[in-house]
Coordinates of N, CA and C in Angstrom, one line a residue:
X239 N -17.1 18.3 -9.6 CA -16.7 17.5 -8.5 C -15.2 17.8 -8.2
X240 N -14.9 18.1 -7.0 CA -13.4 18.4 -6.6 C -12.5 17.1 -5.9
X241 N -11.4 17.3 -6.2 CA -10.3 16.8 -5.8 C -9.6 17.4 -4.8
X242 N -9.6 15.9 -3.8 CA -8.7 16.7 -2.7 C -7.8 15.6 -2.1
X243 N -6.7 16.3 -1.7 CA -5.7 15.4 -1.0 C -6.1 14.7 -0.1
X244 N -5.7 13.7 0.6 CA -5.5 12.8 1.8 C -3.7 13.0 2.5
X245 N -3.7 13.4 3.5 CA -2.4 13.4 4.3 C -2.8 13.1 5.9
X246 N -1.6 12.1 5.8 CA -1.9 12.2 7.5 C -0.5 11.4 8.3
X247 N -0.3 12.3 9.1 CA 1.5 12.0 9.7 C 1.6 10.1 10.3
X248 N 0.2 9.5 10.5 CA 0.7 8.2 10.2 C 1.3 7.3 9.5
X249 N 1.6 7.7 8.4 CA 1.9 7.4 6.8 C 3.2 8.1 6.7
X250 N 4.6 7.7 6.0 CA 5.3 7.9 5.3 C 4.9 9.4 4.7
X251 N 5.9 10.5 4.6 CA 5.6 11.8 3.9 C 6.2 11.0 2.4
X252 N 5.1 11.2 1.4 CA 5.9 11.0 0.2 C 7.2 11.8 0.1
X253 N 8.1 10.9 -1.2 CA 9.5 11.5 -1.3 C 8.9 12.5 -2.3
X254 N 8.9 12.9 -3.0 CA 8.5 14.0 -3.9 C 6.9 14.9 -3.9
X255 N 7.1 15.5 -5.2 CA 5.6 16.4 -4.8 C 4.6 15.7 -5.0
X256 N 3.7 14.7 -4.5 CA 2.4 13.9 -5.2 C 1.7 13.9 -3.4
X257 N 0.3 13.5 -3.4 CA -0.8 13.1 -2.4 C -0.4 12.2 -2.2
X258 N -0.4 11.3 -0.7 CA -0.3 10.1 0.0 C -1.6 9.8 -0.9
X259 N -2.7 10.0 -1.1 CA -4.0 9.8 -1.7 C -4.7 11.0 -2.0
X260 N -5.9 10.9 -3.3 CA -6.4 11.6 -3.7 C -7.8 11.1 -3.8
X261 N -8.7 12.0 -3.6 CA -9.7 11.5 -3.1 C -10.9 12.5 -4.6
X262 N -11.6 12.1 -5.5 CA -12.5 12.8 -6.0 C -13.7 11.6 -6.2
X263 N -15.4 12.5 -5.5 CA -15.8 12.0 -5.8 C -15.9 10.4 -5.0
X264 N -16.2 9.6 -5.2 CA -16.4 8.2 -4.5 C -14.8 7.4 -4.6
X265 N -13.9 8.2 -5.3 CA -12.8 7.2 -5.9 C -11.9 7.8 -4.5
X266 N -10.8 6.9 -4.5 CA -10.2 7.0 -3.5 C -8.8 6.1 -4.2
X267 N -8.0 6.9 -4.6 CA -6.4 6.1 -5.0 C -5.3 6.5 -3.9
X268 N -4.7 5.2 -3.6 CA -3.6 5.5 -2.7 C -2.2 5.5 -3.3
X269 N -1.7 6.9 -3.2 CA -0.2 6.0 -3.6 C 0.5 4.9 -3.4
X270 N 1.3 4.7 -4.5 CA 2.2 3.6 -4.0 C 3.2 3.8 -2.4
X271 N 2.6 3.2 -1.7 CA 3.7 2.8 -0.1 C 4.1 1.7 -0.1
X272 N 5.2 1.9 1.1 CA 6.8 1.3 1.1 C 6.4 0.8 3.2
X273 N 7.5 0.3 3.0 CA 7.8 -0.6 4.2 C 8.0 0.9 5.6
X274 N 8.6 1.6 5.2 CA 9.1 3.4 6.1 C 7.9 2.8 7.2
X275 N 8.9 3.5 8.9 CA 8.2 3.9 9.7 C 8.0 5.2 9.5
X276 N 7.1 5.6 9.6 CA 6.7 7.3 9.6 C 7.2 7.9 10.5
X277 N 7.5 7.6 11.7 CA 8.4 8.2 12.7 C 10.1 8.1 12.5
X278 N 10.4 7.3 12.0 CA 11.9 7.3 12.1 C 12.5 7.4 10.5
X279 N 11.3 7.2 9.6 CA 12.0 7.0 8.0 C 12.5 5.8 7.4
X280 N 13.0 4.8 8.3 CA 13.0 3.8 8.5 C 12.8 2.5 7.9
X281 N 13.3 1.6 7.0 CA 12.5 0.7 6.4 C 11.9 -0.3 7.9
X282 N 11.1 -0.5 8.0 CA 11.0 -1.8 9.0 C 10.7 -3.2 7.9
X283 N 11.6 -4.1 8.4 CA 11.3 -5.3 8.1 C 12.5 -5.6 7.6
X284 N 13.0 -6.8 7.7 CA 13.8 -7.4 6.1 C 14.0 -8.4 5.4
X285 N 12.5 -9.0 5.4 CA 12.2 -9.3 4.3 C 10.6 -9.1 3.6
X286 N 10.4 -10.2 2.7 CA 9.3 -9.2 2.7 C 8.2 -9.4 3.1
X287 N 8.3 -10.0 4.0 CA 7.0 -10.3 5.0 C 6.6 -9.5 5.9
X288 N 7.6 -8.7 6.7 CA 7.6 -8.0 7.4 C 7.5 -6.7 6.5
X289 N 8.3 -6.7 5.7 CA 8.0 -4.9 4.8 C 6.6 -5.2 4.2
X290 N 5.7 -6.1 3.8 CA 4.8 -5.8 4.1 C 3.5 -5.8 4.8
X291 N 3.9 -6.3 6.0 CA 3.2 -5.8 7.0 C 3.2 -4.2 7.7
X292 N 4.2 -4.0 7.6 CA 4.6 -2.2 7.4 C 3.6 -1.3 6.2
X293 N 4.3 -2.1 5.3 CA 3.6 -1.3 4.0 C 2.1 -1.4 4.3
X294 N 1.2 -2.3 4.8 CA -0.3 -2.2 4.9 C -0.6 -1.3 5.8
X295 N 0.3 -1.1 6.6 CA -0.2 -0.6 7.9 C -0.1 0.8 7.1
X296 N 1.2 1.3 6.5 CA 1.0 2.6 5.9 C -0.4 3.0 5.3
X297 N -1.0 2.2 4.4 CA -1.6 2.0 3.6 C -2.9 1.8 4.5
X298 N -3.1 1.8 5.5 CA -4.3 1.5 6.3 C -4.5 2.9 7.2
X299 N -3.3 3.4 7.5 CA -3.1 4.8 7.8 C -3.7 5.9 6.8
X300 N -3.6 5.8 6.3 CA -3.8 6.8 4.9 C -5.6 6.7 4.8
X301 N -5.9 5.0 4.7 CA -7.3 5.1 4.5 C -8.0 5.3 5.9
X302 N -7.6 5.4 6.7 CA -8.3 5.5 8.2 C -8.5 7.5 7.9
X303 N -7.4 7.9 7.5 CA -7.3 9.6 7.3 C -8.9 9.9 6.4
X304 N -8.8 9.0 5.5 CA -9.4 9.0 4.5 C -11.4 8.6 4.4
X305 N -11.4 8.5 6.0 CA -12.6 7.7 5.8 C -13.0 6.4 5.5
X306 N -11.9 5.6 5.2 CA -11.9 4.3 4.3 C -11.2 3.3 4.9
X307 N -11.2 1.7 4.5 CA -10.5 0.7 4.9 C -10.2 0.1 3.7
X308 N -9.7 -1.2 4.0 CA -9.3 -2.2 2.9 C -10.6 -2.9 2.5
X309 N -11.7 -2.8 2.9 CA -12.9 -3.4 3.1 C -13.5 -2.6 1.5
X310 N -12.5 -1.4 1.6 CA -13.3 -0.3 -0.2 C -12.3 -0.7 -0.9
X311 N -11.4 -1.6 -0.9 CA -10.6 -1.3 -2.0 C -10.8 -2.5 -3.1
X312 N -11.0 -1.7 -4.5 CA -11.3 -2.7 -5.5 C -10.3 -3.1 -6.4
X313 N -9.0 -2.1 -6.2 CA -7.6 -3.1 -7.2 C -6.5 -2.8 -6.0
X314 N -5.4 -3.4 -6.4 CA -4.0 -3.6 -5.5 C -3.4 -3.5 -6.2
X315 N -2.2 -2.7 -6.6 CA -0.9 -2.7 -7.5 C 0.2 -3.4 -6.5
X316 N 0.9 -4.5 -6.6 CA 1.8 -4.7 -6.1 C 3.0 -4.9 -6.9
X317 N 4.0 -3.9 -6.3 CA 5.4 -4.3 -7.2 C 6.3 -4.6 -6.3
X318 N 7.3 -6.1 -6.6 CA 7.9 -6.6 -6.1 C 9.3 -6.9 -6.6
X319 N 10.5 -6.7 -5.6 CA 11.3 -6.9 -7.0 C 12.3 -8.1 -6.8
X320 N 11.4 -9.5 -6.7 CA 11.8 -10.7 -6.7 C 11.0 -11.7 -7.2
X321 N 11.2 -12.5 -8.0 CA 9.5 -13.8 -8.0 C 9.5 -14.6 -6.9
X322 N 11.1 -14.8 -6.4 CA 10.8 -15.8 -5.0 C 10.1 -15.2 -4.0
X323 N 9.9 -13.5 -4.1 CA 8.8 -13.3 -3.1 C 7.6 -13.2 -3.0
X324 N 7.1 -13.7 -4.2 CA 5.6 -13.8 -4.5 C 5.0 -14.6 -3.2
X325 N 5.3 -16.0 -3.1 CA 4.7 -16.7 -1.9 C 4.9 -16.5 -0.8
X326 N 5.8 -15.7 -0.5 CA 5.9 -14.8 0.9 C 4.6 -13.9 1.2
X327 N 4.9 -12.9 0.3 CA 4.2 -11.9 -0.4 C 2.3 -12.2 0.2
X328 N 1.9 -13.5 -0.7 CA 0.8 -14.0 -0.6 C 0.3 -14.3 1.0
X329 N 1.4 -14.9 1.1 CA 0.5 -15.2 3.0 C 0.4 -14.1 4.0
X330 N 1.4 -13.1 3.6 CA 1.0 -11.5 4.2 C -0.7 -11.4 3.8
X331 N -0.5 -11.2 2.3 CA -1.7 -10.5 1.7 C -2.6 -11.5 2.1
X332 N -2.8 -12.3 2.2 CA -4.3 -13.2 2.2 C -4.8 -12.8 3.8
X333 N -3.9 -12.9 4.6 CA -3.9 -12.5 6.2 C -5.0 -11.3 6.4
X334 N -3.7 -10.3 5.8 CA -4.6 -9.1 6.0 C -5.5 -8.6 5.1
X335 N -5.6 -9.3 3.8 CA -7.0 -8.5 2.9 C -8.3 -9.5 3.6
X336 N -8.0 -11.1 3.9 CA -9.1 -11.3 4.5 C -9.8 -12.0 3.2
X337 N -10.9 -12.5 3.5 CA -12.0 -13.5 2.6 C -12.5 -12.7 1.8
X338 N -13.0 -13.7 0.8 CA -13.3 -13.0 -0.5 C -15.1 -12.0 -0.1
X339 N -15.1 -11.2 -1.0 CA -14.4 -10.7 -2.4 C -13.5 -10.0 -2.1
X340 N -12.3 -10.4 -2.8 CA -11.0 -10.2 -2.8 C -10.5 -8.8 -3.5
X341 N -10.2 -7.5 -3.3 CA -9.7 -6.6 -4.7 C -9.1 -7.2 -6.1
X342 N -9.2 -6.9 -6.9 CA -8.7 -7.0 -7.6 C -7.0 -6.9 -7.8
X343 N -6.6 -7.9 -8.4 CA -4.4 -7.6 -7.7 C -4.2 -7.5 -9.0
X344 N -3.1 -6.8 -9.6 CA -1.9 -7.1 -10.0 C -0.4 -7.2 -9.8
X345 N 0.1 -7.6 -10.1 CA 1.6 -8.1 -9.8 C 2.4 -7.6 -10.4
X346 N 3.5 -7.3 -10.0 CA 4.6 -6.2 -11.6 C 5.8 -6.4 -10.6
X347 N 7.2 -7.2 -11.6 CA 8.4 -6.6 -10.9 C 9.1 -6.1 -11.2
X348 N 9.7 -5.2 -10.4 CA 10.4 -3.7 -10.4 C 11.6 -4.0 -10.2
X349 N 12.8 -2.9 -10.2 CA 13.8 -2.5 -8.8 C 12.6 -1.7 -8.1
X350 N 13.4 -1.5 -6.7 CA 13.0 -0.4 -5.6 C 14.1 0.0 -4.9
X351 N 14.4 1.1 -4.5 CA 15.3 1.8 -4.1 C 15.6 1.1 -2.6
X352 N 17.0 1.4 -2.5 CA 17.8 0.6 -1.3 C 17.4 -0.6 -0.7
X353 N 16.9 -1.1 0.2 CA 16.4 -2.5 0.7 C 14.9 -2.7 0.8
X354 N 14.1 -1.4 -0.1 CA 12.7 -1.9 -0.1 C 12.6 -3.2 -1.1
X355 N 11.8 -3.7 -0.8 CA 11.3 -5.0 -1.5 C 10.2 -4.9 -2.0
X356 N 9.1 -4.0 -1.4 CA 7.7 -3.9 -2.0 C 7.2 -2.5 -1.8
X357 N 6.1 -2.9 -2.8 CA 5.4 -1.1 -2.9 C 4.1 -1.7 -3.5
X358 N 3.1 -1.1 -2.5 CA 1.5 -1.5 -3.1 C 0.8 0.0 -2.7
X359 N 0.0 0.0 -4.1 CA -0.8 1.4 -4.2 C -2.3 0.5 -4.2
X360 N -3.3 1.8 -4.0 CA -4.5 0.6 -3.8 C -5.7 1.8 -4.0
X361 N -6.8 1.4 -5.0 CA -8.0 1.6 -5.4 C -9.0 1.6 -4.4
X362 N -9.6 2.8 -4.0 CA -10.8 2.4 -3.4 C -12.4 3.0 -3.6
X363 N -13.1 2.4 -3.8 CA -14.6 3.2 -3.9 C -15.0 3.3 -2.6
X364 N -15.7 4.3 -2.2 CA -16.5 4.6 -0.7 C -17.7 5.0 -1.2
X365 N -18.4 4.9 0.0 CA -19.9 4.8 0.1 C -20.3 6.2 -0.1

């Protein structure tokens, strides 16, 4: 069974050498994305409501390349680097992941480089 990248110029070019996503097989992992307009580099948002409405959209870009939506995805890494933005955080996420069954989440806080606030990588099985 082979492994193959996922790239697609709607999405953030990662900063270093790794796949926007890798795809083997039924599994489908997204890198960790960031708030970046893909066209300008750009954080959009400032706070984190708005960076993560960005960040999904990245993150929805990638799975649209991919064949896939949020509809496959079975875990969510979210790393944040405040606890007061957890509840923010949440009314984003519940909006756009939608009614249950819900992925699976974890929560982890970080730093993140310059005025990002969040970074969520995401699990997906396809059909």
């Amino acid at each position: 069974m082979s492994k193959t990248a996922v790239s697609t110029e709607n999405a953030p070019k990662p900063p270093a050498k790794f796949s926007q996503a890798v795809r083997k097989g039924n599994l489908l992992q997204v890198a960790g994305q960031v708030a970046f307009d893909p066209a300008t580099n750009e954080i959009v948002g400032d706070d984190v409501a708005g960076q993560t409405r960005q960040t999904f959209k990245n993150i929805e870009a990638v799975l649209a390349e991919a064949g896939s939506s949020l509809a496959d995805a079975i875990m969510v890494r979210v790393y944040l680097t405040d606890t007061a933005h957890f509840a923010p955080f949440n009314e984003v996420y519940d909006e756009l992941i939608g009614d249950a069954p819900q992925p699976a989440r974890t929560t982890v806080y970080v730093g993140l480089p310059g005025e990002l606030l969040v970074e969520i990588d995401v699990l997906c099985v396809l059909d």
